[in-house]
């Protein structure tokens, strides 16, 4: 990758769903419509929008969970092919909104964290265990937490495990889909500080899907506003929030301000 090439390049990304209505009819839904953007090393890009805007679908396409209908994704100049999870997961990892459903309840935390290493590296069992312990410490958990099942953890601890699983392969990019939405104010603040600390120490780049504009303004460098699958506004976060140009952005800010004043 040359110095002038962005870490992540997204070009013309689209996704159309064909939902069945009754026995013979199908409904066409354009969830993501020709979205293009870049992400630089160490940058945080926030994706915001009203419900149904396509932001979570976009995040899942980036993570390889959903196959795009059209468009290309390049990381470090390498094109991502849907289905090549081994290549993608070493470069980009995702943290889902609800760790209670994304963490296997039948596995202990240590096994959850060890699995990506076992599937994607040639590390010895001893080296994998060492990496698991290091990941737990990195996110503020204890080595003993490796023996816990997810049901034995508090909500904030579950998100820390999800974060540890996301970074254990040392990816370049972490996609977080409403990761902080289910946490209370105190735990949310702790997670924000942890994310910023890990970004500085590991050189991570983040793509954060979020509804809390307060969090977005605090943690993101740039913001991308979506509406009905399209990007309607994008720019430096401070500039977009202080001088919004699109009606959707103005509405999001107004709704947030009204909620905050309650």
PDB file of C-alpha atoms in Angstrom:
ATOM      1  CA  UNK A   1       0.000   0.000   0.000  1.00  0.00           C
ATOM      2  CA  UNK A   2       1.482   3.354  -1.010  1.00  0.00           C
ATOM      3  CA  UNK A   3       1.425   6.317   1.341  1.00  0.00           C
ATOM      4  CA  UNK A   4      -1.293   7.961  -0.745  1.00  0.00           C
ATOM      5  CA  UNK A   5      -3.619   4.930  -0.702  1.00  0.00           C
ATOM      6  CA  UNK A   6      -6.299   5.039   2.017  1.00  0.00           C
ATOM      7  CA  UNK A   7      -6.415   2.130   4.435  1.00  0.00           C
ATOM      8  CA  UNK A   8     -10.014   1.335   3.451  1.00  0.00           C
ATOM      9  CA  UNK A   9     -11.579   2.166   0.111  1.00  0.00           C
ATOM     10  CA  UNK A  10     -15.287   1.575  -0.457  1.00  0.00           C
ATOM     11  CA  UNK A  11     -16.599   2.149  -3.959  1.00  0.00           C
ATOM     12  CA  UNK A  12     -20.198   1.934  -5.169  1.00  0.00           C
ATOM     13  CA  UNK A  13     -21.294  -0.464  -2.445  1.00  0.00           C
ATOM     14  CA  UNK A  14     -24.934  -1.508  -2.835  1.00  0.00           C
ATOM     15  CA  UNK A  15     -27.281  -4.109  -1.389  1.00  0.00           C
ATOM     16  CA  UNK A  16     -30.744  -5.012  -2.623  1.00  0.00           C
ATOM     17  CA  UNK A  17     -32.963  -7.417  -0.723  1.00  0.00           C
ATOM     18  CA  UNK A  18     -35.862  -9.260  -2.347  1.00  0.00           C
ATOM     19  CA  UNK A  19     -38.347  -9.990   0.414  1.00  0.00           C
ATOM     20  CA  UNK A  20     -41.163 -12.437  -0.189  1.00  0.00           C
ATOM     21  CA  UNK A  21     -44.701 -11.056   0.184  1.00  0.00           C
ATOM     22  CA  UNK A  22     -47.252 -13.828   0.126  1.00  0.00           C
ATOM     23  CA  UNK A  23     -46.778 -16.813  -2.161  1.00  0.00           C
ATOM     24  CA  UNK A  24     -46.017 -15.178  -5.493  1.00  0.00           C
ATOM     25  CA  UNK A  25     -44.881 -11.609  -4.850  1.00  0.00           C
ATOM     26  CA  UNK A  26     -41.497 -10.223  -3.874  1.00  0.00           C
ATOM     27  CA  UNK A  27     -40.684  -6.781  -2.558  1.00  0.00           C
ATOM     28  CA  UNK A  28     -37.454  -5.095  -3.662  1.00  0.00           C
ATOM     29  CA  UNK A  29     -35.655  -3.148  -0.916  1.00  0.00           C
ATOM     30  CA  UNK A  30     -32.556  -1.094  -1.737  1.00  0.00           C
ATOM     31  CA  UNK A  31     -30.931  -1.120   1.697  1.00  0.00           C
ATOM     32  CA  UNK A  32     -27.603   0.384   0.588  1.00  0.00           C
ATOM     33  CA  UNK A  33     -27.308   2.478  -2.567  1.00  0.00           C
ATOM     34  CA  UNK A  34     -23.930   3.145  -4.199  1.00  0.00           C
ATOM     35  CA  UNK A  35     -22.016   4.131  -1.048  1.00  0.00           C
ATOM     36  CA  UNK A  36     -18.393   5.244  -1.449  1.00  0.00           C
ATOM     37  CA  UNK A  37     -15.912   6.506   1.154  1.00  0.00           C
ATOM     38  CA  UNK A  38     -12.340   6.171   2.413  1.00  0.00           C
ATOM     39  CA  UNK A  39     -10.902   5.519   5.861  1.00  0.00           C
ATOM     40  CA  UNK A  40      -7.379   6.488   6.852  1.00  0.00           C
ATOM     41  CA  UNK A  41      -5.028   4.787   9.309  1.00  0.00           C
ATOM     42  CA  UNK A  42      -5.883   5.688  12.913  1.00  0.00           C
ATOM     43  CA  UNK A  43      -9.110   7.439  11.902  1.00  0.00           C
ATOM     44  CA  UNK A  44     -12.585   6.957  13.366  1.00  0.00           C
ATOM     45  CA  UNK A  45     -15.537   7.270  10.999  1.00  0.00           C
ATOM     46  CA  UNK A  46     -19.022   7.365  12.520  1.00  0.00           C
ATOM     47  CA  UNK A  47     -22.064   6.265  10.524  1.00  0.00           C
ATOM     48  CA  UNK A  48     -25.336   7.796  11.675  1.00  0.00           C
ATOM     49  CA  UNK A  49     -28.878   7.873  10.396  1.00  0.00           C
ATOM     50  CA  UNK A  50     -32.480   7.260  11.278  1.00  0.00           C
ATOM     51  CA  UNK A  51     -33.883   3.744  11.735  1.00  0.00           C
ATOM     52  CA  UNK A  52     -33.899   1.918   8.412  1.00  0.00           C
ATOM     53  CA  UNK A  53     -31.271   4.191   6.870  1.00  0.00           C
ATOM     54  CA  UNK A  54     -29.044   1.224   5.980  1.00  0.00           C
ATOM     55  CA  UNK A  55     -26.176   1.941   8.376  1.00  0.00           C
ATOM     56  CA  UNK A  56     -26.164  -1.486  10.071  1.00  0.00           C
ATOM     57  CA  UNK A  57     -26.483  -3.239   6.705  1.00  0.00           C
ATOM     58  CA  UNK A  58     -23.478  -1.278   5.483  1.00  0.00           C
ATOM     59  CA  UNK A  59     -21.489  -2.311   8.576  1.00  0.00           C
ATOM     60  CA  UNK A  60     -22.339  -5.975   8.030  1.00  0.00           C
ATOM     61  CA  UNK A  61     -21.331  -5.797   4.385  1.00  0.00           C
ATOM     62  CA  UNK A  62     -17.958  -4.361   5.404  1.00  0.00           C
ATOM     63  CA  UNK A  63     -17.498  -7.199   7.898  1.00  0.00           C
ATOM     64  CA  UNK A  64     -18.410  -9.830   5.306  1.00  0.00           C
ATOM     65  CA  UNK A  65     -21.594 -10.892   7.084  1.00  0.00           C
ATOM     66  CA  UNK A  66     -23.772  -9.787   4.140  1.00  0.00           C
ATOM     67  CA  UNK A  67     -22.775 -10.131   0.489  1.00  0.00           C
ATOM     68  CA  UNK A  68     -23.082  -6.870  -1.461  1.00  0.00           C
ATOM     69  CA  UNK A  69     -25.125  -6.709  -4.648  1.00  0.00           C
ATOM     70  CA  UNK A  70     -22.544  -4.421  -6.218  1.00  0.00           C
ATOM     71  CA  UNK A  71     -19.405  -2.456  -5.420  1.00  0.00           C
ATOM     72  CA  UNK A  72     -15.915  -3.094  -4.114  1.00  0.00           C
ATOM     73  CA  UNK A  73     -14.076  -3.003  -0.779  1.00  0.00           C
ATOM     74  CA  UNK A  74     -10.285  -2.654  -0.636  1.00  0.00           C
ATOM     75  CA  UNK A  75      -8.165  -2.825   2.531  1.00  0.00           C
ATOM     76  CA  UNK A  76      -4.512  -1.855   2.216  1.00  0.00           C
ATOM     77  CA  UNK A  77      -5.025  -2.006  -1.549  1.00  0.00           C
ATOM     78  CA  UNK A  78      -6.285  -5.608  -1.439  1.00  0.00           C
ATOM     79  CA  UNK A  79      -9.773  -6.296  -2.729  1.00  0.00           C
ATOM     80  CA  UNK A  80     -12.010  -8.097  -0.255  1.00  0.00           C
ATOM     81  CA  UNK A  81     -13.868 -11.082  -1.726  1.00  0.00           C
ATOM     82  CA  UNK A  82     -17.072 -12.174  -0.009  1.00  0.00           C
ATOM     83  CA  UNK A  83     -16.589 -15.594   1.522  1.00  0.00           C
ATOM     84  CA  UNK A  84     -12.822 -15.218   2.026  1.00  0.00           C
ATOM     85  CA  UNK A  85     -13.215 -14.835   5.772  1.00  0.00           C
ATOM     86  CA  UNK A  86      -9.658 -15.849   6.615  1.00  0.00           C
ATOM     87  CA  UNK A  87      -8.210 -12.897   4.722  1.00  0.00           C
ATOM     88  CA  UNK A  88     -10.816 -10.387   5.864  1.00  0.00           C
ATOM     89  CA  UNK A  89     -10.840 -11.291   9.559  1.00  0.00           C
ATOM     90  CA  UNK A  90      -7.108 -10.587   9.856  1.00  0.00           C
ATOM     91  CA  UNK A  91      -7.700  -7.083   8.488  1.00  0.00           C
ATOM     92  CA  UNK A  92     -11.160  -6.137   9.723  1.00  0.00           C
ATOM     93  CA  UNK A  93     -13.190  -7.397  12.680  1.00  0.00           C
ATOM     94  CA  UNK A  94     -16.679  -6.537  13.936  1.00  0.00           C
ATOM     95  CA  UNK A  95     -18.228  -5.962  17.346  1.00  0.00           C
ATOM     96  CA  UNK A  96     -21.965  -6.595  17.306  1.00  0.00           C
ATOM     97  CA  UNK A  97     -24.543  -4.605  19.238  1.00  0.00           C
ATOM     98  CA  UNK A  98     -25.657  -7.330  21.638  1.00  0.00           C
ATOM     99  CA  UNK A  99     -22.839  -9.437  23.096  1.00  0.00           C
ATOM    100  CA  UNK A 100     -25.391 -11.690  24.816  1.00  0.00           C
ATOM    101  CA  UNK A 101     -26.350 -13.052  21.388  1.00  0.00           C
ATOM    102  CA  UNK A 102     -22.954 -12.787  19.668  1.00  0.00           C
ATOM    103  CA  UNK A 103     -20.988 -14.650  22.372  1.00  0.00           C
ATOM    104  CA  UNK A 104     -21.574 -18.406  22.420  1.00  0.00           C
ATOM    105  CA  UNK A 105     -23.204 -19.103  25.825  1.00  0.00           C
ATOM    106  CA  UNK A 106     -21.903 -22.690  25.839  1.00  0.00           C
ATOM    107  CA  UNK A 107     -18.229 -21.693  25.651  1.00  0.00           C
ATOM    108  CA  UNK A 108     -16.022 -20.226  28.349  1.00  0.00           C
ATOM    109  CA  UNK A 109     -14.511 -16.820  27.630  1.00  0.00           C
ATOM    110  CA  UNK A 110     -11.048 -18.296  27.121  1.00  0.00           C
ATOM    111  CA  UNK A 111     -12.354 -20.656  24.447  1.00  0.00           C
ATOM    112  CA  UNK A 112     -14.271 -17.830  22.758  1.00  0.00           C
ATOM    113  CA  UNK A 113     -11.090 -15.779  22.481  1.00  0.00           C
ATOM    114  CA  UNK A 114      -8.901 -18.735  21.533  1.00  0.00           C
ATOM    115  CA  UNK A 115     -11.078 -19.846  18.604  1.00  0.00           C
ATOM    116  CA  UNK A 116     -10.056 -17.077  16.128  1.00  0.00           C
ATOM    117  CA  UNK A 117      -6.408 -17.812  16.905  1.00  0.00           C
ATOM    118  CA  UNK A 118      -6.879 -21.548  16.383  1.00  0.00           C
ATOM    119  CA  UNK A 119      -8.668 -21.040  13.064  1.00  0.00           C
ATOM    120  CA  UNK A 120      -6.508 -18.273  11.622  1.00  0.00           C
ATOM    121  CA  UNK A 121      -2.966 -18.641  12.988  1.00  0.00           C
ATOM    122  CA  UNK A 122      -0.276 -21.289  13.355  1.00  0.00           C
ATOM    123  CA  UNK A 123       0.326 -20.415  17.006  1.00  0.00           C
ATOM    124  CA  UNK A 124       0.968 -23.236  19.449  1.00  0.00           C
ATOM    125  CA  UNK A 125      -1.590 -23.912  22.213  1.00  0.00           C
ATOM    126  CA  UNK A 126       0.761 -22.248  24.702  1.00  0.00           C
ATOM    127  CA  UNK A 127       1.162 -19.161  22.517  1.00  0.00           C
ATOM    128  CA  UNK A 128      -2.612 -18.958  21.991  1.00  0.00           C
ATOM    129  CA  UNK A 129      -3.198 -19.078  25.744  1.00  0.00           C
ATOM    130  CA  UNK A 130      -0.642 -16.328  26.242  1.00  0.00           C
ATOM    131  CA  UNK A 131      -2.349 -14.185  23.597  1.00  0.00           C
ATOM    132  CA  UNK A 132      -5.764 -14.765  25.246  1.00  0.00           C
ATOM    133  CA  UNK A 133      -4.450 -13.633  28.633  1.00  0.00           C
ATOM    134  CA  UNK A 134      -2.863 -10.565  27.054  1.00  0.00           C
ATOM    135  CA  UNK A 135      -6.149  -9.688  25.322  1.00  0.00           C
ATOM    136  CA  UNK A 136      -8.077  -9.984  28.595  1.00  0.00           C
ATOM    137  CA  UNK A 137      -5.639  -7.679  30.352  1.00  0.00           C
ATOM    138  CA  UNK A 138      -5.758  -5.237  27.453  1.00  0.00           C
ATOM    139  CA  UNK A 139      -9.520  -4.743  27.843  1.00  0.00           C
ATOM    140  CA  UNK A 140      -9.393  -4.478  31.629  1.00  0.00           C
ATOM    141  CA  UNK A 141     -10.418  -8.025  32.566  1.00  0.00           C
ATOM    142  CA  UNK A 142      -8.629 -10.566  34.756  1.00  0.00           C
ATOM    143  CA  UNK A 143      -7.029 -13.847  33.664  1.00  0.00           C
ATOM    144  CA  UNK A 144      -9.656 -15.634  35.795  1.00  0.00           C
ATOM    145  CA  UNK A 145     -12.356 -14.320  33.454  1.00  0.00           C
ATOM    146  CA  UNK A 146     -11.131 -16.870  30.902  1.00  0.00           C
ATOM    147  CA  UNK A 147     -12.921 -19.505  32.976  1.00  0.00           C
ATOM    148  CA  UNK A 148     -16.252 -17.653  33.016  1.00  0.00           C
ATOM    149  CA  UNK A 149     -19.244 -18.310  30.784  1.00  0.00           C
ATOM    150  CA  UNK A 150     -20.833 -15.208  29.193  1.00  0.00           C
ATOM    151  CA  UNK A 151     -23.900 -15.539  31.436  1.00  0.00           C
ATOM    152  CA  UNK A 152     -21.646 -14.993  34.465  1.00  0.00           C
ATOM    153  CA  UNK A 153     -20.531 -11.566  33.216  1.00  0.00           C
ATOM    154  CA  UNK A 154     -22.075  -8.109  33.561  1.00  0.00           C
ATOM    155  CA  UNK A 155     -23.089  -6.214  30.411  1.00  0.00           C
ATOM    156  CA  UNK A 156     -19.944  -4.092  30.385  1.00  0.00           C
ATOM    157  CA  UNK A 157     -17.739  -7.143  30.859  1.00  0.00           C
ATOM    158  CA  UNK A 158     -19.432  -8.898  27.937  1.00  0.00           C
ATOM    159  CA  UNK A 159     -18.659  -5.937  25.686  1.00  0.00           C
ATOM    160  CA  UNK A 160     -15.044  -6.046  26.841  1.00  0.00           C
ATOM    161  CA  UNK A 161     -14.889  -9.728  25.860  1.00  0.00           C
ATOM    162  CA  UNK A 162     -16.412  -8.857  22.470  1.00  0.00           C
ATOM    163  CA  UNK A 163     -13.783  -6.148  22.042  1.00  0.00           C
ATOM    164  CA  UNK A 164     -10.994  -8.562  23.032  1.00  0.00           C
ATOM    165  CA  UNK A 165     -12.265 -11.076  20.461  1.00  0.00           C
ATOM    166  CA  UNK A 166     -12.314  -8.355  17.800  1.00  0.00           C
ATOM    167  CA  UNK A 167      -8.701  -7.269  18.349  1.00  0.00           C
ATOM    168  CA  UNK A 168      -7.063 -10.587  19.209  1.00  0.00           C
ATOM    169  CA  UNK A 169      -5.932 -11.099  15.589  1.00  0.00           C
ATOM    170  CA  UNK A 170      -4.431  -7.578  15.502  1.00  0.00           C
ATOM    171  CA  UNK A 171      -6.710  -6.271  12.729  1.00  0.00           C
ATOM    172  CA  UNK A 172      -6.294  -2.881  11.090  1.00  0.00           C
ATOM    173  CA  UNK A 173      -9.983  -1.921  11.316  1.00  0.00           C
ATOM    174  CA  UNK A 174     -12.710  -2.578  13.876  1.00  0.00           C
ATOM    175  CA  UNK A 175     -16.363  -2.085  12.911  1.00  0.00           C
ATOM    176  CA  UNK A 176     -18.613  -1.442  15.915  1.00  0.00           C
ATOM    177  CA  UNK A 177     -22.374  -1.674  15.362  1.00  0.00           C
ATOM    178  CA  UNK A 178     -24.110   0.223  18.183  1.00  0.00           C
ATOM    179  CA  UNK A 179     -21.578  -1.283  20.595  1.00  0.00           C
ATOM    180  CA  UNK A 180     -22.263   1.271  23.335  1.00  0.00           C
ATOM    181  CA  UNK A 181     -26.038   1.484  22.994  1.00  0.00           C
ATOM    182  CA  UNK A 182     -26.910  -1.088  25.663  1.00  0.00           C
ATOM    183  CA  UNK A 183     -24.526   0.272  28.315  1.00  0.00           C
ATOM    184  CA  UNK A 184     -25.327   2.749  31.054  1.00  0.00           C
ATOM    185  CA  UNK A 185     -23.604   6.139  31.116  1.00  0.00           C
ATOM    186  CA  UNK A 186     -20.772   5.066  33.411  1.00  0.00           C
ATOM    187  CA  UNK A 187     -19.904   1.901  31.473  1.00  0.00           C
ATOM    188  CA  UNK A 188     -20.267   3.762  28.183  1.00  0.00           C
ATOM    189  CA  UNK A 189     -17.700   6.317  29.317  1.00  0.00           C
ATOM    190  CA  UNK A 190     -15.311   3.543  30.362  1.00  0.00           C
ATOM    191  CA  UNK A 191     -15.676   1.801  26.995  1.00  0.00           C
ATOM    192  CA  UNK A 192     -15.074   5.038  25.081  1.00  0.00           C
ATOM    193  CA  UNK A 193     -11.863   5.629  27.014  1.00  0.00           C
ATOM    194  CA  UNK A 194     -10.812   2.019  26.393  1.00  0.00           C
ATOM    195  CA  UNK A 195     -11.491   2.299  22.656  1.00  0.00           C
ATOM    196  CA  UNK A 196      -9.477   5.527  22.426  1.00  0.00           C
ATOM    197  CA  UNK A 197      -6.608   4.021  24.420  1.00  0.00           C
ATOM    198  CA  UNK A 198      -6.493   0.924  22.213  1.00  0.00           C
ATOM    199  CA  UNK A 199      -6.634   3.071  19.096  1.00  0.00           C
ATOM    200  CA  UNK A 200      -3.584   5.005  20.255  1.00  0.00           C
ATOM    201  CA  UNK A 201      -1.641   1.916  21.354  1.00  0.00           C
ATOM    202  CA  UNK A 202      -2.516  -0.353  18.422  1.00  0.00           C
ATOM    203  CA  UNK A 203      -3.029   2.162  15.625  1.00  0.00           C
ATOM    204  CA  UNK A 204      -6.573   0.917  15.067  1.00  0.00           C
ATOM    205  CA  UNK A 205      -9.063   2.531  12.730  1.00  0.00           C
ATOM    206  CA  UNK A 206     -12.733   2.437  13.718  1.00  0.00           C
ATOM    207  CA  UNK A 207     -16.020   2.494  11.868  1.00  0.00           C
ATOM    208  CA  UNK A 208     -18.733   3.138  14.442  1.00  0.00           C
ATOM    209  CA  UNK A 209     -22.440   2.830  13.777  1.00  0.00           C
ATOM    210  CA  UNK A 210     -24.113   4.962  16.439  1.00  0.00           C
ATOM    211  CA  UNK A 211     -27.257   6.869  17.335  1.00  0.00           C
ATOM    212  CA  UNK A 212     -25.822   8.809  20.271  1.00  0.00           C
ATOM    213  CA  UNK A 213     -24.505  11.982  18.661  1.00  0.00           C
ATOM    214  CA  UNK A 214     -22.764  12.913  21.911  1.00  0.00           C
ATOM    215  CA  UNK A 215     -20.622   9.793  21.629  1.00  0.00           C
ATOM    216  CA  UNK A 216     -20.102  10.425  17.917  1.00  0.00           C
ATOM    217  CA  UNK A 217     -18.917  13.996  18.517  1.00  0.00           C
ATOM    218  CA  UNK A 218     -16.497  12.802  21.203  1.00  0.00           C
ATOM    219  CA  UNK A 219     -14.913   9.827  19.468  1.00  0.00           C
ATOM    220  CA  UNK A 220     -15.113  10.304  15.687  1.00  0.00           C
ATOM    221  CA  UNK A 221     -12.962  12.285  13.263  1.00  0.00           C
ATOM    222  CA  UNK A 222     -15.505  12.204  10.453  1.00  0.00           C
ATOM    223  CA  UNK A 223     -19.193  11.401  10.228  1.00  0.00           C
ATOM    224  CA  UNK A 224     -21.208   9.872   7.413  1.00  0.00           C
ATOM    225  CA  UNK A 225     -24.973  10.503   7.435  1.00  0.00           C
ATOM    226  CA  UNK A 226     -27.210   7.944   5.746  1.00  0.00           C
ATOM    227  CA  UNK A 227     -30.835   8.140   4.622  1.00  0.00           C
ATOM    228  CA  UNK A 228     -32.736   5.454   2.716  1.00  0.00           C
ATOM    229  CA  UNK A 229     -29.513   3.647   1.871  1.00  0.00           C
ATOM    230  CA  UNK A 230     -27.661   6.687   0.544  1.00  0.00           C
ATOM    231  CA  UNK A 231     -24.988   8.939   1.980  1.00  0.00           C
ATOM    232  CA  UNK A 232     -26.579  12.374   2.208  1.00  0.00           C
ATOM    233  CA  UNK A 233     -23.797  14.191   4.069  1.00  0.00           C
ATOM    234  CA  UNK A 234     -20.212  13.543   5.092  1.00  0.00           C
ATOM    235  CA  UNK A 235     -17.417  15.596   6.578  1.00  0.00           C
ATOM    236  CA  UNK A 236     -15.391  16.417   9.653  1.00  0.00           C
ATOM    237  CA  UNK A 237     -17.579  15.684  12.673  1.00  0.00           C
ATOM    238  CA  UNK A 238     -17.318  19.140  14.242  1.00  0.00           C
ATOM    239  CA  UNK A 239     -18.067  20.858  10.955  1.00  0.00           C
ATOM    240  CA  UNK A 240     -21.076  18.656  10.134  1.00  0.00           C
ATOM    241  CA  UNK A 241     -22.589  19.035  13.603  1.00  0.00           C
ATOM    242  CA  UNK A 242     -22.067  22.802  13.830  1.00  0.00           C
ATOM    243  CA  UNK A 243     -23.129  23.560  10.254  1.00  0.00           C
ATOM    244  CA  UNK A 244     -25.316  20.708   8.944  1.00  0.00           C
ATOM    245  CA  UNK A 245     -26.301  21.005   5.300  1.00  0.00           C
ATOM    246  CA  UNK A 246     -28.885  18.259   4.810  1.00  0.00           C
ATOM    247  CA  UNK A 247     -32.361  18.157   6.351  1.00  0.00           C
ATOM    248  CA  UNK A 248     -31.758  14.634   7.687  1.00  0.00           C
ATOM    249  CA  UNK A 249     -28.643  15.781   9.553  1.00  0.00           C
ATOM    250  CA  UNK A 250     -30.497  18.786  10.948  1.00  0.00           C
ATOM    251  CA  UNK A 251     -33.324  16.508  12.105  1.00  0.00           C
ATOM    252  CA  UNK A 252     -30.941  14.068  13.800  1.00  0.00           C
ATOM    253  CA  UNK A 253     -29.236  16.914  15.673  1.00  0.00           C
ATOM    254  CA  UNK A 254     -32.561  18.470  16.677  1.00  0.00           C
ATOM    255  CA  UNK A 255     -33.898  15.137  17.950  1.00  0.00           C
ATOM    256  CA  UNK A 256     -30.725  14.526  19.924  1.00  0.00           C
ATOM    257  CA  UNK A 257     -30.823  18.020  21.451  1.00  0.00           C
ATOM    258  CA  UNK A 258     -34.472  17.575  22.463  1.00  0.00           C
ATOM    259  CA  UNK A 259     -33.711  14.180  24.015  1.00  0.00           C
ATOM    260  CA  UNK A 260     -30.648  15.532  25.843  1.00  0.00           C
ATOM    261  CA  UNK A 261     -32.631  18.394  27.398  1.00  0.00           C
ATOM    262  CA  UNK A 262     -35.207  16.087  28.955  1.00  0.00           C
TER     263      UNK A 262
END
